[in-house]
CSV table of C-alpha atoms in Angstrom, one decimal:
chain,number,residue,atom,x,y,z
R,1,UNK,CA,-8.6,17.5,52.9
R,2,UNK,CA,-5.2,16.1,53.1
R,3,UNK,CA,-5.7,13.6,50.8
R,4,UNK,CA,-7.2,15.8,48.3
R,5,UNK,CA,-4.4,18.3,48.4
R,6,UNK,CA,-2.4,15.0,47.7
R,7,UNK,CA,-4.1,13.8,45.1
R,8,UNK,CA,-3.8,17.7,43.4
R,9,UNK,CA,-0.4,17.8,44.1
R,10,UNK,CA,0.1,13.9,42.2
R,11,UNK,CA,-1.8,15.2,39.3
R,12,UNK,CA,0.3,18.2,38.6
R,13,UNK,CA,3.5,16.3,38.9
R,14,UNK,CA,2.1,13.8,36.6
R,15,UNK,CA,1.0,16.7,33.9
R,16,UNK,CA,4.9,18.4,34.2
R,17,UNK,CA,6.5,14.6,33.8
R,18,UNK,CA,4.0,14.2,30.9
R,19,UNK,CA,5.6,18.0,29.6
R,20,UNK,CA,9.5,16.7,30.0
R,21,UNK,CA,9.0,13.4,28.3
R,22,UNK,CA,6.7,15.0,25.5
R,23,UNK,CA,9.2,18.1,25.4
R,24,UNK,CA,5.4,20.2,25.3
R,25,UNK,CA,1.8,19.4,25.1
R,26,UNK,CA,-2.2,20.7,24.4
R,27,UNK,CA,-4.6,20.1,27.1
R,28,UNK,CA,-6.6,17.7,24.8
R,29,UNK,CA,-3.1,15.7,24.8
R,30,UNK,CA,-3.1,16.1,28.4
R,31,UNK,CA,-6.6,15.1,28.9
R,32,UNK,CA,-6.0,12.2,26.2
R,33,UNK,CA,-3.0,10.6,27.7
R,34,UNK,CA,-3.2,11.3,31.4
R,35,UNK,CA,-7.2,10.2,31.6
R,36,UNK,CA,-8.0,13.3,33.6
R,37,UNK,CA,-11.1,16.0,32.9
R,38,UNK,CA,-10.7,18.7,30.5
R,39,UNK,CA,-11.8,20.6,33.3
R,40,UNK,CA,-9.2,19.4,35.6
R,41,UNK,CA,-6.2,19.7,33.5
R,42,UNK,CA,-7.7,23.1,32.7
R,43,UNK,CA,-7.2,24.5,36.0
R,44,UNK,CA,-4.2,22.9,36.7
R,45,UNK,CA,-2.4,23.9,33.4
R,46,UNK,CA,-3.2,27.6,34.5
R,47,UNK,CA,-2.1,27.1,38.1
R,48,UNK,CA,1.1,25.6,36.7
R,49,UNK,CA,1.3,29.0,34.1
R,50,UNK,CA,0.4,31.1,36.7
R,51,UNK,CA,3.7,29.7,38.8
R,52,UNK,CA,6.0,29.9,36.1
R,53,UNK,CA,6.4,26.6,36.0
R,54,UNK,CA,5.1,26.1,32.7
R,55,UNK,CA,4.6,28.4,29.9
R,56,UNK,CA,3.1,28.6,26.1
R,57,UNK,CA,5.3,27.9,23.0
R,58,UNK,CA,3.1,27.9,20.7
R,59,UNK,CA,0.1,27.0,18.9
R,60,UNK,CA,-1.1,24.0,16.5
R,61,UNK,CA,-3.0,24.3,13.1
R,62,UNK,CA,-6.8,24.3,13.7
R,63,UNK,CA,-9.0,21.7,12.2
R,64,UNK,CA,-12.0,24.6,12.9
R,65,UNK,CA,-12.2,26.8,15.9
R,66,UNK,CA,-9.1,28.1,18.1
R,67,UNK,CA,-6.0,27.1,17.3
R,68,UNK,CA,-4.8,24.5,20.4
R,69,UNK,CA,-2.2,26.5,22.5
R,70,UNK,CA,1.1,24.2,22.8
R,71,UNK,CA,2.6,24.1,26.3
R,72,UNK,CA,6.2,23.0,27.6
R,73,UNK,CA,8.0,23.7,31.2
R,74,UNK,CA,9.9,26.7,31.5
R,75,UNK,CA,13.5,25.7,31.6
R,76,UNK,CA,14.9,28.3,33.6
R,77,UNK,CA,16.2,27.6,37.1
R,78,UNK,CA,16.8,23.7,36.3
R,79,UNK,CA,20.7,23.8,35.8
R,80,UNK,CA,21.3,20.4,36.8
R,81,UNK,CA,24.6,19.2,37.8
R,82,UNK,CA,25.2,14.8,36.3
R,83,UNK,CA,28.2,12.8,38.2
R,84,UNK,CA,29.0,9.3,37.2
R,85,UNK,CA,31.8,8.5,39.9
R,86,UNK,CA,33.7,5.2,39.1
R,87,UNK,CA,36.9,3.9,41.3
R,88,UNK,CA,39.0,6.6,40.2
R,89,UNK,CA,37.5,8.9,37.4
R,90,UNK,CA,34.3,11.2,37.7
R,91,UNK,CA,32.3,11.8,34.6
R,92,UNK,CA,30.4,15.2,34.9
R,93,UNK,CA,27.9,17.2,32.9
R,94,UNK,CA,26.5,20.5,33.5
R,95,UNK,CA,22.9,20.5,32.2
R,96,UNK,CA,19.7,22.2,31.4
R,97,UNK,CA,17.0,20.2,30.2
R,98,UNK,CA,18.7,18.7,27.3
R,99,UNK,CA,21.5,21.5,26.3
R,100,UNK,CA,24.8,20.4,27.7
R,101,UNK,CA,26.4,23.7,29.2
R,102,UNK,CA,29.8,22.1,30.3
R,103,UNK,CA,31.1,18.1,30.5
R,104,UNK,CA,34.5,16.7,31.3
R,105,UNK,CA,36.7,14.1,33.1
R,106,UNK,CA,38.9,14.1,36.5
R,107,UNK,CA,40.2,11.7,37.8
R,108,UNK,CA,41.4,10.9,41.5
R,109,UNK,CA,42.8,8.2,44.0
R,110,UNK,CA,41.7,8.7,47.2
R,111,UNK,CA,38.0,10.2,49.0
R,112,UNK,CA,39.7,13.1,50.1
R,113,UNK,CA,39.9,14.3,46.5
R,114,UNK,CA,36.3,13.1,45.4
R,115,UNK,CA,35.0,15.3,48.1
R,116,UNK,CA,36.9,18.2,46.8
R,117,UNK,CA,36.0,17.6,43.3
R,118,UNK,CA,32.6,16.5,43.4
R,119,UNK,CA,32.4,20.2,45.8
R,120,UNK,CA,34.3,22.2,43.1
R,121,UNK,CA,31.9,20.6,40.6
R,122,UNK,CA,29.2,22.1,42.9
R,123,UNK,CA,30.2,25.5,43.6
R,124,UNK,CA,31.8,26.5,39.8
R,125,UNK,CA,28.2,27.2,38.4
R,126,UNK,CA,24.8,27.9,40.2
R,127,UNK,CA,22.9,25.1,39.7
R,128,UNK,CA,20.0,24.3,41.5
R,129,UNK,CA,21.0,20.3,42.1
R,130,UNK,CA,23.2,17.6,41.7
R,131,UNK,CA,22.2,14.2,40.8
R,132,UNK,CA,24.9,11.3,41.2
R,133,UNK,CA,25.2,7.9,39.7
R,134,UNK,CA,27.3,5.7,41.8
R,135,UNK,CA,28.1,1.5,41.2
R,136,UNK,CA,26.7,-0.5,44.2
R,137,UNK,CA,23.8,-0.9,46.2
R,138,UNK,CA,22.5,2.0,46.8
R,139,UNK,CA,20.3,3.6,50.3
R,140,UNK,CA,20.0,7.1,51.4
R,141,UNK,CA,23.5,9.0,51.6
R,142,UNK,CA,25.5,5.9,51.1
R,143,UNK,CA,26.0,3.2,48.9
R,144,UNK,CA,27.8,-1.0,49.1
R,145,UNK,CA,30.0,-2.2,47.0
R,146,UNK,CA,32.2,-5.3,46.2
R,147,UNK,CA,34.1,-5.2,43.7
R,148,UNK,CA,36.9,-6.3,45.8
R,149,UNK,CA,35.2,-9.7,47.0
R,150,UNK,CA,34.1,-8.5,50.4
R,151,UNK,CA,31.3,-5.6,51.2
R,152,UNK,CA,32.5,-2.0,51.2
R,153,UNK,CA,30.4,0.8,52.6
R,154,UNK,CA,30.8,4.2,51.2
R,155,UNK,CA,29.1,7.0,52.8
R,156,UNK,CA,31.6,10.4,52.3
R,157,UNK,CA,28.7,12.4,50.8
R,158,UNK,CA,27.4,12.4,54.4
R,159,UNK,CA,30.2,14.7,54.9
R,160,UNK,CA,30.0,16.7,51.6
R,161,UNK,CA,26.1,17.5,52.4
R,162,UNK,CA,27.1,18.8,56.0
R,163,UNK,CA,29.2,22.1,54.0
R,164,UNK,CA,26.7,22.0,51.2
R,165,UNK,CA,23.3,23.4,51.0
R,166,UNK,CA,22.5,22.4,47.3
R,167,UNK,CA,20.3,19.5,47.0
R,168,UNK,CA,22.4,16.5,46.5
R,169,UNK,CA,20.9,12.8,45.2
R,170,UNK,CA,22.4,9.9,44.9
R,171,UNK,CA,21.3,7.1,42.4
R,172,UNK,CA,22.5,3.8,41.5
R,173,UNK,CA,24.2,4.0,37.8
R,174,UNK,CA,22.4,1.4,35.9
R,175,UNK,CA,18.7,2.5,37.4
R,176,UNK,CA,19.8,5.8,35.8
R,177,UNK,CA,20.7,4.0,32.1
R,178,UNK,CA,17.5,2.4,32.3
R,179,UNK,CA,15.6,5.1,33.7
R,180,UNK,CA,17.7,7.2,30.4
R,181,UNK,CA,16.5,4.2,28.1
R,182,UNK,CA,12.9,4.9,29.5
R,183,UNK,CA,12.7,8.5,27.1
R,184,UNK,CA,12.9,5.6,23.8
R,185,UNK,CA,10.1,3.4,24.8
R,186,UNK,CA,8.3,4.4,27.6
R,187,UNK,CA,6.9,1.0,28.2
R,188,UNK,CA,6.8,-0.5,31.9
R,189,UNK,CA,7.9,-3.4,33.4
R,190,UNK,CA,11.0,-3.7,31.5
R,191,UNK,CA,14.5,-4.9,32.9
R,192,UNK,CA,17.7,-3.6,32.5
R,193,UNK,CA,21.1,-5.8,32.6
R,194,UNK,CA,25.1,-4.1,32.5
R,195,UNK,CA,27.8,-5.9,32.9
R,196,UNK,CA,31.2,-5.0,33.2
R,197,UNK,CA,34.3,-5.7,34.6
R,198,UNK,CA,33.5,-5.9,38.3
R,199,UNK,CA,30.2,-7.5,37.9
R,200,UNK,CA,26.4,-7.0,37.2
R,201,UNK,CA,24.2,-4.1,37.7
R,202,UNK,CA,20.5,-4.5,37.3
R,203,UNK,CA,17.3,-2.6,37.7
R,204,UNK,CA,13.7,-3.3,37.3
R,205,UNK,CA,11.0,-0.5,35.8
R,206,UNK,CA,8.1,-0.1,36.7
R,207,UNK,CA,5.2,2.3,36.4
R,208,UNK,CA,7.8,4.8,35.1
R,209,UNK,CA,10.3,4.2,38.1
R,210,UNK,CA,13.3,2.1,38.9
R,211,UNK,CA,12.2,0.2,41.9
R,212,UNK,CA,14.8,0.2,44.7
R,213,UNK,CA,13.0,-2.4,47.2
R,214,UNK,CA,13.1,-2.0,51.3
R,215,UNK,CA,17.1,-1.5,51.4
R,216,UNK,CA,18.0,-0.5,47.9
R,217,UNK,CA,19.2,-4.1,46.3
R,218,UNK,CA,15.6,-4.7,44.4
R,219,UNK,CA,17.3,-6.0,41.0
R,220,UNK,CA,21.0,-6.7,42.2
R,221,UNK,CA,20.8,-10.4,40.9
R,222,UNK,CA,24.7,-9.9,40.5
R,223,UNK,CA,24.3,-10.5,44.1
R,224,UNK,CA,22.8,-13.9,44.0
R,225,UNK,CA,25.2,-17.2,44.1
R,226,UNK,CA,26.3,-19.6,41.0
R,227,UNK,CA,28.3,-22.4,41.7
R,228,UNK,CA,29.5,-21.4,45.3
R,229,UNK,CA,30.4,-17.6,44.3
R,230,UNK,CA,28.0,-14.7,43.6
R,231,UNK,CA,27.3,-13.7,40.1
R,232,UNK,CA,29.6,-10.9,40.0
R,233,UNK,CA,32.5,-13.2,41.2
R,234,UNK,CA,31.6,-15.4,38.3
R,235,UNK,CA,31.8,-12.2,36.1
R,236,UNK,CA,35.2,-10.6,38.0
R,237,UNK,CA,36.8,-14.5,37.5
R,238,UNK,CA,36.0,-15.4,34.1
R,239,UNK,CA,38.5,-17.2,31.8
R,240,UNK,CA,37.0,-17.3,28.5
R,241,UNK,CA,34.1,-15.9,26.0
R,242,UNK,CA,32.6,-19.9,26.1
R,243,UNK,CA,32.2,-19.0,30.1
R,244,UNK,CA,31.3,-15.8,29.8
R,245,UNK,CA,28.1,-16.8,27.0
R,246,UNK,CA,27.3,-19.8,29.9
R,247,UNK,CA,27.3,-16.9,32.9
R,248,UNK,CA,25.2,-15.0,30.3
R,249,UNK,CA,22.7,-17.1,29.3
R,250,UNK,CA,22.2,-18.4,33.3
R,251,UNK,CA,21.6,-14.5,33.6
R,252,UNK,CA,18.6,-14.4,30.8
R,253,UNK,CA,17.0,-17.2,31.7
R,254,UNK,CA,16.3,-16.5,35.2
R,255,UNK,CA,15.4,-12.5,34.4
R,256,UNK,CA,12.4,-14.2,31.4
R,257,UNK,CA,11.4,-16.9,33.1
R,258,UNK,CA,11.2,-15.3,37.0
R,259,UNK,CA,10.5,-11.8,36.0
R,260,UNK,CA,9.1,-11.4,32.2
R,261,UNK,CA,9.6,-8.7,31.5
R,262,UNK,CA,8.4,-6.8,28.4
R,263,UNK,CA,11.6,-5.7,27.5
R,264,UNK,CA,15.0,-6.5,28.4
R,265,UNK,CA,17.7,-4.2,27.7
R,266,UNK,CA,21.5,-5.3,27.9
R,267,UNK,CA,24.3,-3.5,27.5
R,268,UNK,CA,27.8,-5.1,28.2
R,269,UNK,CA,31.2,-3.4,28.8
R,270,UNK,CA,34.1,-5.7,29.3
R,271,UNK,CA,36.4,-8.0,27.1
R,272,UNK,CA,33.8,-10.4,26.2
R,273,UNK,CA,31.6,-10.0,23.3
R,274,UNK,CA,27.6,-10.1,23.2
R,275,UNK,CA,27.4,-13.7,20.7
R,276,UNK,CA,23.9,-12.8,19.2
R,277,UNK,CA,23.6,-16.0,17.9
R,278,UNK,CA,24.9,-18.3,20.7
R,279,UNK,CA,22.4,-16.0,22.8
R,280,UNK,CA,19.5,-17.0,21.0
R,281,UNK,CA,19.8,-20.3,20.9
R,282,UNK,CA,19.5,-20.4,24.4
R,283,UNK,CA,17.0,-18.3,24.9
R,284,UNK,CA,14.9,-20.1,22.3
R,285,UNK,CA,15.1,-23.6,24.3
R,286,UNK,CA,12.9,-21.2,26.8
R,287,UNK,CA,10.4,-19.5,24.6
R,288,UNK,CA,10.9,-17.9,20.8
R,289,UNK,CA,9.7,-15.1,22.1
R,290,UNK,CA,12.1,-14.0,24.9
R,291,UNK,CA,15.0,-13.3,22.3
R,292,UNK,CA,12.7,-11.2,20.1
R,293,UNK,CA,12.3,-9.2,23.6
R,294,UNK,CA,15.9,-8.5,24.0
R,295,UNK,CA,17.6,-5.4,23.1
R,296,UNK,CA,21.3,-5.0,23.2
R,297,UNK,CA,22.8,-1.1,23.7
R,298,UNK,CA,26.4,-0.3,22.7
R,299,UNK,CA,26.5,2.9,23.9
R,300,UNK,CA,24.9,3.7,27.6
R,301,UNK,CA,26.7,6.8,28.6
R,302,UNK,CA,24.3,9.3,26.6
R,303,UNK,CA,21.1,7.5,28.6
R,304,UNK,CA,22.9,7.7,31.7
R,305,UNK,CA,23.1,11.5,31.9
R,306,UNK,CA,19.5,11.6,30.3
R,307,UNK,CA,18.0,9.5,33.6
R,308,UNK,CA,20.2,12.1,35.7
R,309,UNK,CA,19.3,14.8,34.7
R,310,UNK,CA,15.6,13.9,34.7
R,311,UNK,CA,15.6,12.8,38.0
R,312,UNK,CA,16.9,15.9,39.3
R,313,UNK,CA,14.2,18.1,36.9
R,314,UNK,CA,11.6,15.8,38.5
R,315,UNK,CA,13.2,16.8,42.1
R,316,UNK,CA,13.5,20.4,41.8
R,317,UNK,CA,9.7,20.1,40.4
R,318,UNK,CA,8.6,18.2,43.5
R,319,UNK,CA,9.7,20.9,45.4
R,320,UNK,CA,8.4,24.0,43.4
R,321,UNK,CA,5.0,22.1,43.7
R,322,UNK,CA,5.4,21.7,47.8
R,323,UNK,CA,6.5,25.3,47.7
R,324,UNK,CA,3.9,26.7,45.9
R,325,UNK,CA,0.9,24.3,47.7
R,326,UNK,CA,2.5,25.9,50.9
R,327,UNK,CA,2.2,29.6,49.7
C-alpha cells in the first residue's frame, strides 16, 4: 500500500514539474511525454484541479472532436524568496513563477549582519520559502569553503531557522546555474563548469537533478590536486592567460574523458579570457567531438535565479502533495 501511495505521489510531482518546465500542458502531452495512461494522467490531472494546484487556461484548436483543454499550475501561494550570498554582498529576488516582484543588492561585513538581512529579506513580504545559493560544498544547514587556502565551515543559518518558521533551503550556486541552464535544453547527463576568482565550482545533472553525492562534494573537481595544490589554488594563484588556458584545458580533459558528458556548459568570471581557439585545439587532440559539445555562457546570473526559484516551486509542491495525500 505504501508503495503505491508512493508511486502516486511520484507521478503527480512528475506531471506538475512537466507543467513548470512546459509553462502548461494537455493530457495527451502529458500522456505523450511522461509515458503514463491516459487513464492515469486523467485522474490525476483532476485530483491535482480539484486541489488547486493546477487549473485550466485554455483550450487548443481541434483537429475534430473537443477542443483539448490546456492546463498550467496555479501560481498563487508560490512567492519565492532567491539569495545568492557571496563574501560580502547578497543578491536577492523576490519571485513568482517567472514575474520578478522586487530584486536588489546589500552588502555586509560580518555574519551578524547576513543574519539580519537575509531575516529582513524574509519577513518584508509573505512568501511561502526561501531558497539560497551559497559558494562551497554544500550539506544540510551548512556549507565549506576555501577560498582562503584552509577549510572554513559556515553554518549561521542554523541560527536563523531557530527564529524562523518559513521554509528555508540551501543550495550550492553553480548546481543552481546549471539546474537554471536545465529550462534551455533539458537534456541529462550534462556538466556544468564556473570559474572565478576563488576557484572552481562544478555540478553534474542528471535525470533532471544536480547530484550532490553522500556529503555534498559530488562534482567539486576544484577540490582535486594539480601539481602539489588543489585546483582552485591553481585558479586563486595564477599569473598569466598562457596558465590560466593550461589549468583550463587540464579541467576539460578530465570532465570528457572521465565523465562524457553530453553537454558541457562553462561559464567563466575572472580576468582571464575563454581562448575559443586555444580551447579547441586541445580538446581536438582528445576527440573532435568534445569541443562541438561545449557551450560557453557569458551571463549566468539570470539562470541562477531561474534554478532557485524552481527549486523552491518544486519544494512548496512536494509539500502541498504530502498535505493533501495526508487529508
Amino acid at each position: 500500500m505504501n508503495a503505491l501511495k508512493e508511486s502516486k505521489k511520484k507521478h503527480l510531482l512528475s506531471i506538475l514539474k512537466y507543467l513548470y518546465l512546459h509553462q502548461s500542458s494537455t493530457m495527451n502531452e502529458l500522456v505523450e511525454d511522461l509515458q503514463l495512461s491516459q487513464p492515469s494522467i486523467r485522474n490525476m490531472v483532476r485530483t491535482l484541479q480539484n486541489k488547486q494546484l493546477i487549473q485550466e487556461v485554455g483550450n487548443d484548436l481541434s483537429s475534430g472532436g473537443r477542443c483539448p483543454t490546456r492546463f498550467a499550475l496555479n501560481e498563487k501561494n508560490y512567492l519565492v524568496l532567491c539569495l545568492y550570498i557571496q563574501d560580502d554582498k547578497v543578491f536577492y529576488q523576490s519571485r513568482s513563477f517567472r514575474e520578478i516582484k522586487k530584486e536588489g543588492i546589500l552588502f555586509y561585513q560580518r555574519d551578524d549582519e547576513l543574519k539580519k538581512i537575509v531575516k529582513d529579506l524574509i519577513n518584508q513580504d509573505e512568501i511561502h520559502c526561501c531558497q539560497i545559493a551559497v559558494e562551497g560544498i554544500v550539506y544540510e544547514d551548512e556549507y565549506v569553503t576555501d577560498h582562503h587556502n584552509f577549510f572554513e565551515k559556515h553554518d549561521w543559518l542554523k541560527e536563523i531557522k531557530k527564529e524562523i518558521t518559513t521554509p528555508i533551503q540551501l543550495q550550492n550556486d553553480v548546481k543552481m546555474i546549471h539546474q537554471g541552464c536545465y529550462f534551455t535544453y533539458q537534456q541529462d547527463s550534462t556538466y556544468y563548469l564556473y570559474i572565478n576568482e576563488v576557484g572552481v565550482g562544478s555540478s553534474y545533472f542528471y535525470k533532471d537533478e544536480p547530484l550532490y553525492g553522500n556529503i555534498g562534494i559530488m562534482g567539486e573537481i576544484g577540490l582535486i590536486s594539480l601539481k602539489g595544490k588543489t585546483i582552485n589554488q591553481q585558479i586563486r594563484k595564477c599569473h598569466s592567460q598562457e596558465e590560466f588556458n593550461e589549468i583550463l584545458g587540464v579541467l576539460l580533459s578530465m570532465i570528457f574523458t572521465i565523465i562524457d558528458p553530453k553537454r558541457l556548459e562553462l561559464s567563466l568570471d575572472l580576468k582571464w579570457q575563454y581562448e575559443e581557439k586555444n580551447i579547441e585545439n586541445i580538446l581536438n587532440k582528445i576527440d573532435e567531438g568534445c569541443f562541438k559539445n561545449l557551450y560557453f555562457h557569458k551571463d549566468i546570473s539570470s539562470m541562477l535565479f531561474d534554478g532557485l526559484v524552481y527549486r523552491g516551486v518544486i519544494y512548496l509542491l512536494k509539500e502541498r502533495i504530502e498535505e493533501n495525500e495526508k487529508v
